[in-house]
Coordinates of C-alpha atoms in Angstrom, one line a residue:
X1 CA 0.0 0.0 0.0
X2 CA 3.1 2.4 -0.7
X3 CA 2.3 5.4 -2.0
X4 CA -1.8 5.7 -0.5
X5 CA -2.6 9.0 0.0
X6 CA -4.9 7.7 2.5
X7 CA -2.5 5.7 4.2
X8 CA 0.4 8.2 4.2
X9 CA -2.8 10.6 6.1
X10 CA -3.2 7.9 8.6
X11 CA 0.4 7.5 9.4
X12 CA 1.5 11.3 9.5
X13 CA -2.2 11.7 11.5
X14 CA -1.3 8.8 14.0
X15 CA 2.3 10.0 14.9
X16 CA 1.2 13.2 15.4
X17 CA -1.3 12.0 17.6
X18 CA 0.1 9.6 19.8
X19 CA 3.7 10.4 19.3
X20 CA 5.0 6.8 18.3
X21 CA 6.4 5.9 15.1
X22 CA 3.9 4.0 13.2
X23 CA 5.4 0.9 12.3
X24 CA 3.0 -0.7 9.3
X25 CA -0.6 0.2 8.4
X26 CA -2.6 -3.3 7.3
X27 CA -6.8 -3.1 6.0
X28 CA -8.4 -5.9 7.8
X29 CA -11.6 -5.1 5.4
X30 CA -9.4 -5.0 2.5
X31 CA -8.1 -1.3 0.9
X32 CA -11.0 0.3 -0.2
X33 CA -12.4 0.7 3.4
X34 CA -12.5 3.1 5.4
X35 CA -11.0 1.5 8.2
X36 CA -7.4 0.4 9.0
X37 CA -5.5 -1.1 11.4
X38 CA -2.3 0.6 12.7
X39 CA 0.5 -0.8 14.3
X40 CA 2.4 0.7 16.9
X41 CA 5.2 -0.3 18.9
X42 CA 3.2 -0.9 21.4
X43 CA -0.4 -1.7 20.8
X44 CA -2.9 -1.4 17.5
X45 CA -5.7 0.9 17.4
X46 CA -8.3 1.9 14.0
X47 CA -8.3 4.5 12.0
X48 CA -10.9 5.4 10.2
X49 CA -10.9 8.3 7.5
X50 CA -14.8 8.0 6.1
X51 CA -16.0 10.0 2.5
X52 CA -18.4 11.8 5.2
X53 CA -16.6 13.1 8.1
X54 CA -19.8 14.4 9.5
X55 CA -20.9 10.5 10.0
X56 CA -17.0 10.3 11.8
X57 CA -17.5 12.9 13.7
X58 CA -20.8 11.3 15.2
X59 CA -19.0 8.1 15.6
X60 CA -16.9 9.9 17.8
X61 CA -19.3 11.7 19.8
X62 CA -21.6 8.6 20.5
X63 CA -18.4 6.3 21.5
X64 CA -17.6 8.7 24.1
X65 CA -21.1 9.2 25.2
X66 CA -20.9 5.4 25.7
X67 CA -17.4 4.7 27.4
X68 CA -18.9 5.5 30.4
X69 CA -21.7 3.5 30.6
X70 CA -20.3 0.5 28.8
X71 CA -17.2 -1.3 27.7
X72 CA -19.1 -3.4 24.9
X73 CA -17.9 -1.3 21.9
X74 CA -14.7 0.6 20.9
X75 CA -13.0 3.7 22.7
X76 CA -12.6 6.7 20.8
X77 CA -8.6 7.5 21.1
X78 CA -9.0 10.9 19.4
X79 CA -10.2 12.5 16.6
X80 CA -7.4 14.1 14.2
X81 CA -9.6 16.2 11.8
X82 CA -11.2 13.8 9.4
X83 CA -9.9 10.4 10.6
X84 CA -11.1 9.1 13.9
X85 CA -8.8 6.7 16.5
X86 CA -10.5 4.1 18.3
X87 CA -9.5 1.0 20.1
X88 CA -8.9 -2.1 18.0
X89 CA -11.5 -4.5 19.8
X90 CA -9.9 -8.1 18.4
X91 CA -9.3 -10.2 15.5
X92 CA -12.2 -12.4 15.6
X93 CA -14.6 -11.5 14.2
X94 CA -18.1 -12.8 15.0
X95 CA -18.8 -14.1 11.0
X96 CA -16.2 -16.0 10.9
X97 CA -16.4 -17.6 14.9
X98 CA -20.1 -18.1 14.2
X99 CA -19.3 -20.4 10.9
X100 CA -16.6 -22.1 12.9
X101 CA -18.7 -23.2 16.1
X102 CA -19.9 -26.2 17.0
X103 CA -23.8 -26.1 16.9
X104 CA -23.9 -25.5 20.6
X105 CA -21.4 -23.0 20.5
X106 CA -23.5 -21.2 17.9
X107 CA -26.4 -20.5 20.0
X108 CA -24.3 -19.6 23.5
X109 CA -22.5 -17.0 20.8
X110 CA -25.9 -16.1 19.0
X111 CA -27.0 -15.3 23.2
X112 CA -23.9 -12.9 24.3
X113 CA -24.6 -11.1 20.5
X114 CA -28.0 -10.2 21.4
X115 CA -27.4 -9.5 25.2
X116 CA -24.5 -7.5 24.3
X117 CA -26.7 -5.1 21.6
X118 CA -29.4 -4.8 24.6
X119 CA -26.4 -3.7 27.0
X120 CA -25.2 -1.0 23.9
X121 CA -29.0 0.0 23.8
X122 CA -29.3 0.1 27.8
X123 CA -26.0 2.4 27.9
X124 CA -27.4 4.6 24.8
X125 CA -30.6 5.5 27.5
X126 CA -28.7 5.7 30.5
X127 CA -26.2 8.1 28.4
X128 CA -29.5 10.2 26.9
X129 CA -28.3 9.4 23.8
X130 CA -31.6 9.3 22.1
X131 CA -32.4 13.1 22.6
X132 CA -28.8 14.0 20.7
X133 CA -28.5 11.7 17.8
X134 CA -30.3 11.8 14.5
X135 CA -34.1 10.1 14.2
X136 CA -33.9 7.3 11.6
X137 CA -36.4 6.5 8.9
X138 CA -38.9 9.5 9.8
X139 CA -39.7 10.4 6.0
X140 CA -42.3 8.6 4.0
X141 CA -39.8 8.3 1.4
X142 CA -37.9 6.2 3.5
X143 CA -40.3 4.0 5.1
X144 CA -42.2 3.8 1.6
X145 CA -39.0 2.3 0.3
X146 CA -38.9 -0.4 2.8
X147 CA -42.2 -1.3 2.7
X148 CA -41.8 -2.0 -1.5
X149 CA -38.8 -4.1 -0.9
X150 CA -40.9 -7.8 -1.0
X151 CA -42.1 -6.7 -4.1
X152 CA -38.9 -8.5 -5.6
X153 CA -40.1 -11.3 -4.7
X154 CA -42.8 -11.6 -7.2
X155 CA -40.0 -11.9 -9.7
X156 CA -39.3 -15.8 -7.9
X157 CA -42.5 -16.5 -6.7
X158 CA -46.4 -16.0 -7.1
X159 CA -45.9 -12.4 -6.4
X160 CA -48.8 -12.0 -3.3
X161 CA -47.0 -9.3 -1.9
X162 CA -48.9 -7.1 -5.4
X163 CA -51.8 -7.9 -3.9
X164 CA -51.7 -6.3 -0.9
X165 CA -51.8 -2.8 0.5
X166 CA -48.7 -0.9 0.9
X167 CA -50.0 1.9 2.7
X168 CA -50.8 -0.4 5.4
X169 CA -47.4 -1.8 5.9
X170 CA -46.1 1.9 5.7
X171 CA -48.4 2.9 8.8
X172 CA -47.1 -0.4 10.4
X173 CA -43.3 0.1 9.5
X174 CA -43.2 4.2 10.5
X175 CA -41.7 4.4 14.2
X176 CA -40.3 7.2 16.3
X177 CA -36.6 7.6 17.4
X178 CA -37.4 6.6 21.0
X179 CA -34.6 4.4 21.7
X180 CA -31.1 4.2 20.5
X181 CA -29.6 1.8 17.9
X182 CA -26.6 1.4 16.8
X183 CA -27.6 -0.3 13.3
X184 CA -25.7 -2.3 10.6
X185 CA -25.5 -4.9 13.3
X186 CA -24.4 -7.5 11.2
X187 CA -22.2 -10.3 12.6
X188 CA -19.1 -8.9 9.9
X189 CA -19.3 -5.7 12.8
X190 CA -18.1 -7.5 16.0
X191 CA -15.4 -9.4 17.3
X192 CA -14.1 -10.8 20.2
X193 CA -10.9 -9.9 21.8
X194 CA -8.1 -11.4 23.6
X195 CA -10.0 -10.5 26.9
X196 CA -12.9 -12.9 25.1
X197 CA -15.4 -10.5 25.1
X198 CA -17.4 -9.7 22.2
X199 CA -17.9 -6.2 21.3
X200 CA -19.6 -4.2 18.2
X201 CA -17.9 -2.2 15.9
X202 CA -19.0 0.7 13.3
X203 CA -21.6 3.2 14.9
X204 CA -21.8 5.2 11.2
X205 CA -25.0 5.1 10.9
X206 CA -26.2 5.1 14.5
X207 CA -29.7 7.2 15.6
X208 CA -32.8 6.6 17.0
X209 CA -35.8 4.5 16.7
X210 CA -37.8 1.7 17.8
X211 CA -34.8 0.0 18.8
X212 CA -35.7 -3.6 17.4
X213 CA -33.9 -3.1 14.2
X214 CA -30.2 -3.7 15.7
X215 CA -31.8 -7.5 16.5
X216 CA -33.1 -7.6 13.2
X217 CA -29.9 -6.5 11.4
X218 CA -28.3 -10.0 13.5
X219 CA -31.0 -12.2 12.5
X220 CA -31.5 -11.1 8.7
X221 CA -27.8 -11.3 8.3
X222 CA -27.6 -13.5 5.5
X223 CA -24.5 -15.2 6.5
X224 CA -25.4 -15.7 10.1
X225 CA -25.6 -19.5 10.4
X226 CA -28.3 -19.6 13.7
X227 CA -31.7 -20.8 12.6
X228 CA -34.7 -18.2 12.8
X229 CA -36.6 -20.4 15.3
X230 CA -33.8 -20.3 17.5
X231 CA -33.2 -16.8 17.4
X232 CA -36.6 -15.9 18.1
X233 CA -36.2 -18.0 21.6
X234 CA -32.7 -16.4 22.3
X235 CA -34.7 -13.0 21.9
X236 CA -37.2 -14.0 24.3
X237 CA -35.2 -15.3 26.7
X238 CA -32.7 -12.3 26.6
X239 CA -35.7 -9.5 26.1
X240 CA -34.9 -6.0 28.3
X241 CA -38.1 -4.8 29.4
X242 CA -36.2 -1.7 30.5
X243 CA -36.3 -1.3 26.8
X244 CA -40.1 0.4 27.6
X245 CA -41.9 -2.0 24.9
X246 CA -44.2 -4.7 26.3
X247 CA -42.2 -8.3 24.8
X248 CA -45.2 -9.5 22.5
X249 CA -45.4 -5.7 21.3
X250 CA -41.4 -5.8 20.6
X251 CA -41.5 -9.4 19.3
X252 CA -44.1 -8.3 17.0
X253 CA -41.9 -5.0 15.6
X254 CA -39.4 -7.1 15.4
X255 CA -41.2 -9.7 12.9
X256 CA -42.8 -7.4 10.9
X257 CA -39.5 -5.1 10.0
X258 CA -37.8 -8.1 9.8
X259 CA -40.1 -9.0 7.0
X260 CA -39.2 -6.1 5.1
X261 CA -35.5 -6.0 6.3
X262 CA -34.6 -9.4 4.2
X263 CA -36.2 -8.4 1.1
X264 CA -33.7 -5.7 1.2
X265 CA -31.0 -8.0 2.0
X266 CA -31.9 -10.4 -0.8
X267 CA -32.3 -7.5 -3.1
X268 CA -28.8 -6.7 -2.9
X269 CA -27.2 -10.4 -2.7
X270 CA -29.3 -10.9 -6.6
X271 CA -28.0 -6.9 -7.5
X272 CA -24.8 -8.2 -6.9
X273 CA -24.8 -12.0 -8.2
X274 CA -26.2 -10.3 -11.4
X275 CA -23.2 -8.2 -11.8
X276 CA -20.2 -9.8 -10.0
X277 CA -21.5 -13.9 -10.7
X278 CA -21.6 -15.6 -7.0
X279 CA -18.9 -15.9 -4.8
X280 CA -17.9 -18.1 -2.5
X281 CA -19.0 -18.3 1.1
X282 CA -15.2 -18.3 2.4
X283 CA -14.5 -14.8 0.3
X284 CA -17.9 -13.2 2.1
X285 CA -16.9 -13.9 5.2
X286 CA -13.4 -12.9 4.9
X287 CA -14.2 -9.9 3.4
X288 CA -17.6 -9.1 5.1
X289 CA -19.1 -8.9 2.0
X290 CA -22.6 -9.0 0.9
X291 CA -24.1 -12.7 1.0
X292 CA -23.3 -13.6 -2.8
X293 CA -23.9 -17.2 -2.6
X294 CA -27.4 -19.0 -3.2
X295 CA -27.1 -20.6 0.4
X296 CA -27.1 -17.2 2.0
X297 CA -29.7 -15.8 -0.7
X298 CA -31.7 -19.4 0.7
X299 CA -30.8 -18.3 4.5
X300 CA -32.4 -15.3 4.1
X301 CA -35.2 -16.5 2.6
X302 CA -35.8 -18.9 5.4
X303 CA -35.7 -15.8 8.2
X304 CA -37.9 -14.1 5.8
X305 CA -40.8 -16.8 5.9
X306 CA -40.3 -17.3 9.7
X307 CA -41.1 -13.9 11.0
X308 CA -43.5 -13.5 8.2
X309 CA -45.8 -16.2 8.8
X310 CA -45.6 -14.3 12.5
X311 CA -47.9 -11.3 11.6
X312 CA -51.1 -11.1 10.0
X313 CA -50.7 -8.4 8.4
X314 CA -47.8 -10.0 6.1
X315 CA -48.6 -13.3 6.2
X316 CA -48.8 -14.0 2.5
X317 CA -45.5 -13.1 2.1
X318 CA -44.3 -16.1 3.8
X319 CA -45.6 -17.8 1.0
X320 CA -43.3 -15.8 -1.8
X321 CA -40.2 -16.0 0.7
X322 CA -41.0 -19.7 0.6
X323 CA -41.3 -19.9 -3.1
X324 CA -38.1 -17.7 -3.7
X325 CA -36.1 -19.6 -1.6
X326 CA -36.3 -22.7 -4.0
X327 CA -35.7 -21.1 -6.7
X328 CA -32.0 -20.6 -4.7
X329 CA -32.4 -24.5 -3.8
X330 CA -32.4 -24.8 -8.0
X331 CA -29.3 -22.6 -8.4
X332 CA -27.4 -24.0 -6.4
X333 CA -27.7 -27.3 -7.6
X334 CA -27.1 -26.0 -10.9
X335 CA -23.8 -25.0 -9.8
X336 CA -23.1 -28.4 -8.4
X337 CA -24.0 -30.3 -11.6
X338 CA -22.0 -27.7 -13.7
X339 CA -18.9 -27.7 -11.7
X340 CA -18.9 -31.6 -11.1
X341 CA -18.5 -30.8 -7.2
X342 CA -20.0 -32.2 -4.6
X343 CA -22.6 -30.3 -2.4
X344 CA -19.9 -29.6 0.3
X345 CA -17.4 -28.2 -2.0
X346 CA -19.6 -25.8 -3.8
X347 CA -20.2 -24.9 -0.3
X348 CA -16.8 -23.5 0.4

């Protein structure tokens, strides 16, 4: 990476800053993000130089807001201008320990995930973050856009989702910022340090709102491998009800955005199969990239039926998700026939 602009930034920043020679900068996410890892002689930290500093900036201020409540996300080391310093929370990240763990490992990980977003949520109160951060999704453009996300479906299934009114969904969908969220929680945004804990990373896009949508970021993560029914009874058992939302009230939020959430989440993985070709589950993960591979594109699909089927209101949607998701079954033994491979290997 000789000869980055960015990366000569980040080093002349980080000396300047910390007054240590920086000894190599390396991109855990690869080089085109905005994040880095830099090595000093004596520890590692993040920098992060984002196209928006504004969205930096308010990384910044919510991390502090934060340190002194809890310990379950990154501290903010200093802000240098446009590139922001943060503690480097570990190595392992949760996609990849997820994939690795044995199935009973899987859902005692799955459990500190979603206690550990209820604790971030439960220090964004207690720090009053909710009344000094941006409220998300409070236009009708933006609700209106997630409530038309199913209708993708139609194009792999019988299409019911046409057939039923949008408006309805958009009353459903359109929340207040009462609680804060830290969003994007997808499992590619935590890890788990040396000290074993497991802490989120990324607050970019953080704000207000119902608050269910961090759990439903988790659970419509295409490449997490925890079953839907499962994670529905790790969210009951782990429930805050400091979180001000009786649980079948926030249960039922959570299935219904969820429903929209994954149509959104499959709309990108065919966006990007149509112009990349799929990709293997391995280079995903390692990359935290979209979910380009027909298993993750039938994962989703599966999460999409489950907390479908939950509400009346979307219901008939279950059906398409259903539908969709074997049309995924169908590609991806296309791909074994074509490439002489066995199911496992296409897999990798």
């Amino acid at each position: 990476m000789a000869g980055n602009k960015r990366i000569d930034r980040i080093v002349a920043s980080a000396e300047r800053l910390f007054g240590q020679r920086v000894e190599r900068v390396s991109a855990p996410g690869g080089s085109g993000r905005a994040s880095f890892r830099v090595h000093l002689p004596d520890r590692m930290v993040i920098a992060t130089l984002r196209p928006n500093f504004r969205r930096t900036h308010l990384e910044a201020f919510v991390l502090r807001r934060l340190e002194g409540q809890c310990d379950l996300q990154p501290r903010c080391l200093g802000v240098d201008g446009e590139i922001m310093f943060q503690s480097d929370v570990g190595g392992r990240r949760l996609n990849m320990e997820i994939a690795l763990a044995e199935p009973g490992q899987r859902l005692d990980l799955a459990a500190e995930a979603v206690a550990s977003i209820l604790r971030i949520q439960a220090a964004g109160r207690a720090a009053g973050l909710q009344d000094a951060i941006p409220h998300l999704g409070q236009n009708r453009d933006w609700v209106e856009n997630l409530a038309r996300g199913p209708e993708m479906l139609a194009e792999y299934s019988e299409g019911r989702i046409m057939g039923l009114e949008r408006d309805a969904f958009c009353s459903a969908l359109d929340r207040p910022g009462r609680q804060f969220v830290k969003w994007d929680c997808r499992s590619g945004n935590a890890a788990i340090g040396g000290d074993g804990v497991l802490r989120w990373f990324d607050f970019e896009y953080c704000g207000a709102r119902h608050g269910a949508e961090d759990l439903a970021w988790l659970i419509g993560d295409e490449a997490w491998t925890v079953s839907p029914q499962d994670m529905e009874r790790i969210v009951r058992d782990g429930f805050d009800p400091a979180c001000g939302v009786p649980l079948e009230d926030y249960m039922g939020y959570l299935s219904l955005y969820l429903t929209f959430h994954c149509a959104q989440r499959l709309g990108l993985i065919v966006k990007e199969a149509r112009k990349r070709g799929w990709l293997s589950k391995a280079k995903v993960r390692k990359y935290d990239d979209a979910g380009v591979h027909p298993e993750f594109a039938m994962q989703i699909c599966r999460v999409g039926r489950h907390f479908a089927d939950r509400n009346r209101l979307t219901a008939p949607i279950a059906r398409d998700y259903e539908e969709a998701e074997q049309v995924f079954v169908g590609i991806l033994r296309e791909g074994y026939a074509r490439a002489g491979l066995l199911p496992e290997e296409m897999s990798a």
